[in-house]
Amino acid sequence: MAFRIIDFNDPIFSGLHNMLNVSDHDVEKSVNTPLKKYVRDAKAMAATPADIKEYPDSYVFVLDMPGLKSEEISVQVEDDNMLVVTGTRQREEDEKEREVKYVMMERRIGKFMRKFILPENANIDAVSAVCVDGVLTITVQKLPPPEPKKPRTIQVQIG
């Protein structure tokens, strides 16, 4: 399998793990730290777990998206080989919610994102995504293997 998963443990994010405990205000003040958006994107990627399965004819990406509707999820292929899954989980508010004071809040809201570098044999024109019961399944078909080149016979002429 020749694709690369970009996640929070990737070397791209080296040193970032310790910074996530720093407040956004401290991040903005320091000139030696990544931009606030970079830190926010890293948090969004770390909070979006995924499984990847390889079948003989396809790759299947499975991501948990509890409580999200399909219109709140975006699946794109960028730069001909980067699969990008993004979206935002919003807190639902109704009339009663305005009077509620949260005692504990553990359910994640906000932006989520995952990026996967697809292998060369991924058919980016044959990508499908289905979200059922909070589980997003993205199927990327594989390109058929190239046919072996047949030897070409060259006619030898008398010179």
mmCIF file of C-alpha atoms in Angstrom:
data_model
loop_
_atom_site.group_PDB
_atom_site.id
_atom_site.type_symbol
_atom_site.label_atom_id
_atom_site.label_comp_id
_atom_site.label_asym_id
_atom_site.label_seq_id
_atom_site.Cartn_x
_atom_site.Cartn_y
_atom_site.Cartn_z
ATOM 1 C CA MET A 1 0.000 0.000 0.000
ATOM 2 C CA ALA A 2 1.657 3.234 -1.114
ATOM 3 C CA PHE A 3 -0.351 5.979 0.497
ATOM 4 C CA ARG A 4 0.466 8.162 3.431
ATOM 5 C CA ILE A 5 -1.868 9.033 6.266
ATOM 6 C CA ILE A 6 -1.394 12.522 7.604
ATOM 7 C CA ASP A 7 -2.385 12.594 11.236
ATOM 8 C CA PHE A 8 -1.400 14.140 14.509
ATOM 9 C CA ASN A 9 1.480 11.677 14.975
ATOM 10 C CA ASP A 10 2.992 12.623 11.610
ATOM 11 C CA PRO A 11 6.422 14.323 11.711
ATOM 12 C CA ILE A 12 4.730 17.363 10.181
ATOM 13 C CA PHE A 13 3.292 17.999 13.626
ATOM 14 C CA SER A 14 6.493 17.386 15.603
ATOM 15 C CA GLY A 15 6.579 19.515 18.711
ATOM 16 C CA LEU A 16 2.961 20.491 18.239
ATOM 17 C CA HIS A 17 1.631 18.022 20.790
ATOM 18 C CA ASN A 18 3.037 19.999 23.710
ATOM 19 C CA MET A 19 1.737 23.239 22.254
ATOM 20 C CA LEU A 20 -1.866 22.053 22.254
ATOM 21 C CA ASN A 21 -1.988 22.625 25.995
ATOM 22 C CA VAL A 22 -1.105 26.288 25.424
ATOM 23 C CA SER A 23 -3.976 28.761 25.189
ATOM 24 C CA ASP A 24 -4.796 30.360 21.827
ATOM 25 C CA HIS A 25 -3.779 33.726 23.299
ATOM 26 C CA ASP A 26 -0.282 32.427 24.099
ATOM 27 C CA VAL A 27 0.008 30.935 20.609
ATOM 28 C CA GLU A 28 -0.793 34.271 18.988
ATOM 29 C CA LYS A 29 1.780 36.099 21.140
ATOM 30 C CA SER A 30 4.733 33.861 20.256
ATOM 31 C CA VAL A 31 6.485 34.402 16.930
ATOM 32 C CA ASN A 32 8.184 30.992 17.082
ATOM 33 C CA THR A 33 4.974 28.955 17.244
ATOM 34 C CA PRO A 34 2.750 27.874 14.356
ATOM 35 C CA LEU A 35 -0.194 30.006 13.375
ATOM 36 C CA LYS A 36 -3.428 29.680 15.348
ATOM 37 C CA LYS A 37 -5.118 28.111 12.304
ATOM 38 C CA TYR A 38 -2.366 25.483 12.061
ATOM 39 C CA VAL A 39 -2.841 24.484 15.702
ATOM 40 C CA ARG A 40 -6.630 24.401 15.284
ATOM 41 C CA ASP A 41 -6.300 22.213 12.166
ATOM 42 C CA ALA A 42 -3.944 19.859 14.001
ATOM 43 C CA LYS A 43 -6.478 19.501 16.820
ATOM 44 C CA ALA A 44 -9.230 18.839 14.266
ATOM 45 C CA MET A 45 -7.159 16.118 12.597
ATOM 46 C CA ALA A 46 -6.216 14.473 15.897
ATOM 47 C CA ALA A 47 -9.864 14.304 16.934
ATOM 48 C CA THR A 48 -11.028 12.547 13.763
ATOM 49 C CA PRO A 49 -10.041 8.847 13.931
ATOM 50 C CA ALA A 50 -10.174 6.700 10.811
ATOM 51 C CA ASP A 51 -9.758 3.111 9.654
ATOM 52 C CA ILE A 52 -8.463 2.258 6.182
ATOM 53 C CA LYS A 53 -9.084 -1.059 4.469
ATOM 54 C CA GLU A 54 -7.593 -2.283 1.214
ATOM 55 C CA TYR A 55 -9.548 -4.615 -1.022
ATOM 56 C CA PRO A 56 -8.380 -6.075 -4.340
ATOM 57 C CA ASP A 57 -10.320 -3.426 -6.264
ATOM 58 C CA SER A 58 -10.623 -0.500 -3.822
ATOM 59 C CA TYR A 59 -9.550 1.386 -0.722
ATOM 60 C CA VAL A 60 -12.187 2.030 1.946
ATOM 61 C CA PHE A 61 -11.875 4.809 4.529
ATOM 62 C CA VAL A 62 -14.160 4.589 7.580
ATOM 63 C CA LEU A 63 -14.543 7.619 9.864
ATOM 64 C CA ASP A 64 -16.804 8.047 12.882
ATOM 65 C CA MET A 65 -19.014 11.121 12.522
ATOM 66 C CA PRO A 66 -21.569 10.791 15.341
ATOM 67 C CA GLY A 67 -24.479 13.177 15.198
ATOM 68 C CA LEU A 68 -23.591 14.666 11.801
ATOM 69 C CA LYS A 69 -25.807 14.922 8.761
ATOM 70 C CA SER A 70 -24.393 14.244 5.309
ATOM 71 C CA GLU A 71 -24.734 17.921 4.347
ATOM 72 C CA GLU A 72 -22.387 18.845 7.224
ATOM 73 C CA ILE A 73 -19.571 16.695 5.782
ATOM 74 C CA SER A 74 -17.372 17.559 2.804
ATOM 75 C CA VAL A 75 -15.303 14.967 0.931
ATOM 76 C CA GLN A 76 -12.919 16.263 -1.747
ATOM 77 C CA VAL A 77 -9.903 15.162 -3.746
ATOM 78 C CA GLU A 78 -7.285 17.911 -3.953
ATOM 79 C CA ASP A 79 -4.073 18.070 -5.975
ATOM 80 C CA ASP A 80 -4.968 14.804 -7.783
ATOM 81 C CA ASN A 81 -3.956 12.601 -4.834
ATOM 82 C CA MET A 82 -5.113 14.111 -1.516
ATOM 83 C CA LEU A 83 -8.406 12.896 -0.028
ATOM 84 C CA VAL A 84 -9.725 15.600 2.334
ATOM 85 C CA VAL A 85 -12.657 15.113 4.718
ATOM 86 C CA THR A 86 -13.855 18.254 6.521
ATOM 87 C CA GLY A 87 -16.879 19.588 8.313
ATOM 88 C CA THR A 88 -18.193 21.274 11.412
ATOM 89 C CA ARG A 89 -20.194 19.853 14.258
ATOM 90 C CA GLN A 90 -22.529 22.507 15.686
ATOM 91 C CA ARG A 91 -24.284 22.464 19.030
ATOM 92 C CA GLU A 92 -28.044 22.334 18.583
ATOM 93 C CA GLU A 93 -29.849 25.081 20.414
ATOM 94 C CA ASP A 94 -33.531 25.387 21.096
ATOM 95 C CA GLU A 95 -35.549 27.629 23.374
ATOM 96 C CA LYS A 96 -34.771 25.482 26.434
ATOM 97 C CA GLU A 97 -31.016 25.508 25.694
ATOM 98 C CA ARG A 98 -30.772 29.258 26.329
ATOM 99 C CA GLU A 99 -31.717 28.677 29.955
ATOM 100 C CA VAL A 100 -29.406 25.694 30.443
ATOM 101 C CA LYS A 101 -26.075 25.880 32.232
ATOM 102 C CA TYR A 102 -23.714 23.038 31.291
ATOM 103 C CA VAL A 103 -22.247 21.201 34.268
ATOM 104 C CA MET A 104 -19.999 19.060 32.053
ATOM 105 C CA MET A 105 -19.413 19.195 28.311
ATOM 106 C CA GLU A 106 -17.418 16.336 26.716
ATOM 107 C CA ARG A 107 -19.035 15.961 23.310
ATOM 108 C CA ARG A 108 -16.784 17.590 20.748
ATOM 109 C CA ILE A 109 -18.094 20.468 18.654
ATOM 110 C CA GLY A 110 -16.350 22.552 16.029
ATOM 111 C CA LYS A 111 -14.228 21.776 13.005
ATOM 112 C CA PHE A 112 -12.973 18.330 12.066
ATOM 113 C CA MET A 113 -10.646 17.316 9.260
ATOM 114 C CA ARG A 114 -8.625 14.382 7.949
ATOM 115 C CA LYS A 115 -6.264 14.222 4.992
ATOM 116 C CA PHE A 116 -5.011 11.107 3.257
ATOM 117 C CA ILE A 117 -2.479 10.960 0.439
ATOM 118 C CA LEU A 118 -3.841 8.450 -2.050
ATOM 119 C CA PRO A 119 -1.621 5.892 -3.801
ATOM 120 C CA GLU A 120 -0.859 6.154 -7.502
ATOM 121 C CA ASN A 121 -3.315 3.407 -8.403
ATOM 122 C CA ALA A 122 -6.290 5.249 -6.834
ATOM 123 C CA ASN A 123 -8.954 6.183 -9.358
ATOM 124 C CA ILE A 124 -9.843 9.719 -8.250
ATOM 125 C CA ASP A 125 -12.718 9.757 -10.742
ATOM 126 C CA ALA A 126 -14.372 6.833 -8.933
ATOM 127 C CA VAL A 127 -14.815 8.013 -5.343
ATOM 128 C CA SER A 128 -18.042 7.540 -3.402
ATOM 129 C CA ALA A 129 -19.036 8.521 0.141
ATOM 130 C CA VAL A 130 -21.928 7.264 2.275
ATOM 131 C CA CYS A 131 -22.817 8.298 5.838
ATOM 132 C CA VAL A 132 -25.013 5.820 7.743
ATOM 133 C CA ASP A 133 -25.691 5.958 11.482
ATOM 134 C CA GLY A 134 -22.818 8.366 12.099
ATOM 135 C CA VAL A 135 -20.224 6.330 10.191
ATOM 136 C CA LEU A 136 -18.783 7.846 7.006
ATOM 137 C CA THR A 137 -17.544 5.282 4.490
ATOM 138 C CA ILE A 138 -15.510 6.554 1.533
ATOM 139 C CA THR A 139 -14.682 4.108 -1.241
ATOM 140 C CA VAL A 140 -11.901 4.875 -3.712
ATOM 141 C CA GLN A 141 -11.731 2.435 -6.601
ATOM 142 C CA LYS A 142 -8.343 1.244 -7.823
ATOM 143 C CA LEU A 143 -7.187 1.726 -11.386
ATOM 144 C CA PRO A 144 -6.736 -1.531 -13.280
ATOM 145 C CA PRO A 145 -3.116 -2.638 -13.407
ATOM 146 C CA PRO A 146 -1.342 -1.550 -16.583
ATOM 147 C CA GLU A 147 -1.209 -4.189 -19.269
ATOM 148 C CA PRO A 148 2.255 -5.572 -19.838
ATOM 149 C CA LYS A 149 3.847 -4.155 -22.937
ATOM 150 C CA LYS A 150 4.042 -6.609 -25.763
ATOM 151 C CA PRO A 151 7.383 -6.922 -27.497
ATOM 152 C CA ARG A 152 7.478 -5.042 -30.743
ATOM 153 C CA THR A 153 9.158 -6.734 -33.679
ATOM 154 C CA ILE A 154 11.400 -4.524 -35.783
ATOM 155 C CA GLN A 155 11.893 -5.556 -39.382
ATOM 156 C CA VAL A 156 15.536 -5.647 -40.307
ATOM 157 C CA GLN A 157 16.199 -4.154 -43.727
ATOM 158 C CA ILE A 158 19.135 -4.779 -46.007
ATOM 159 C CA GLY A 159 21.173 -1.654 -46.170
#
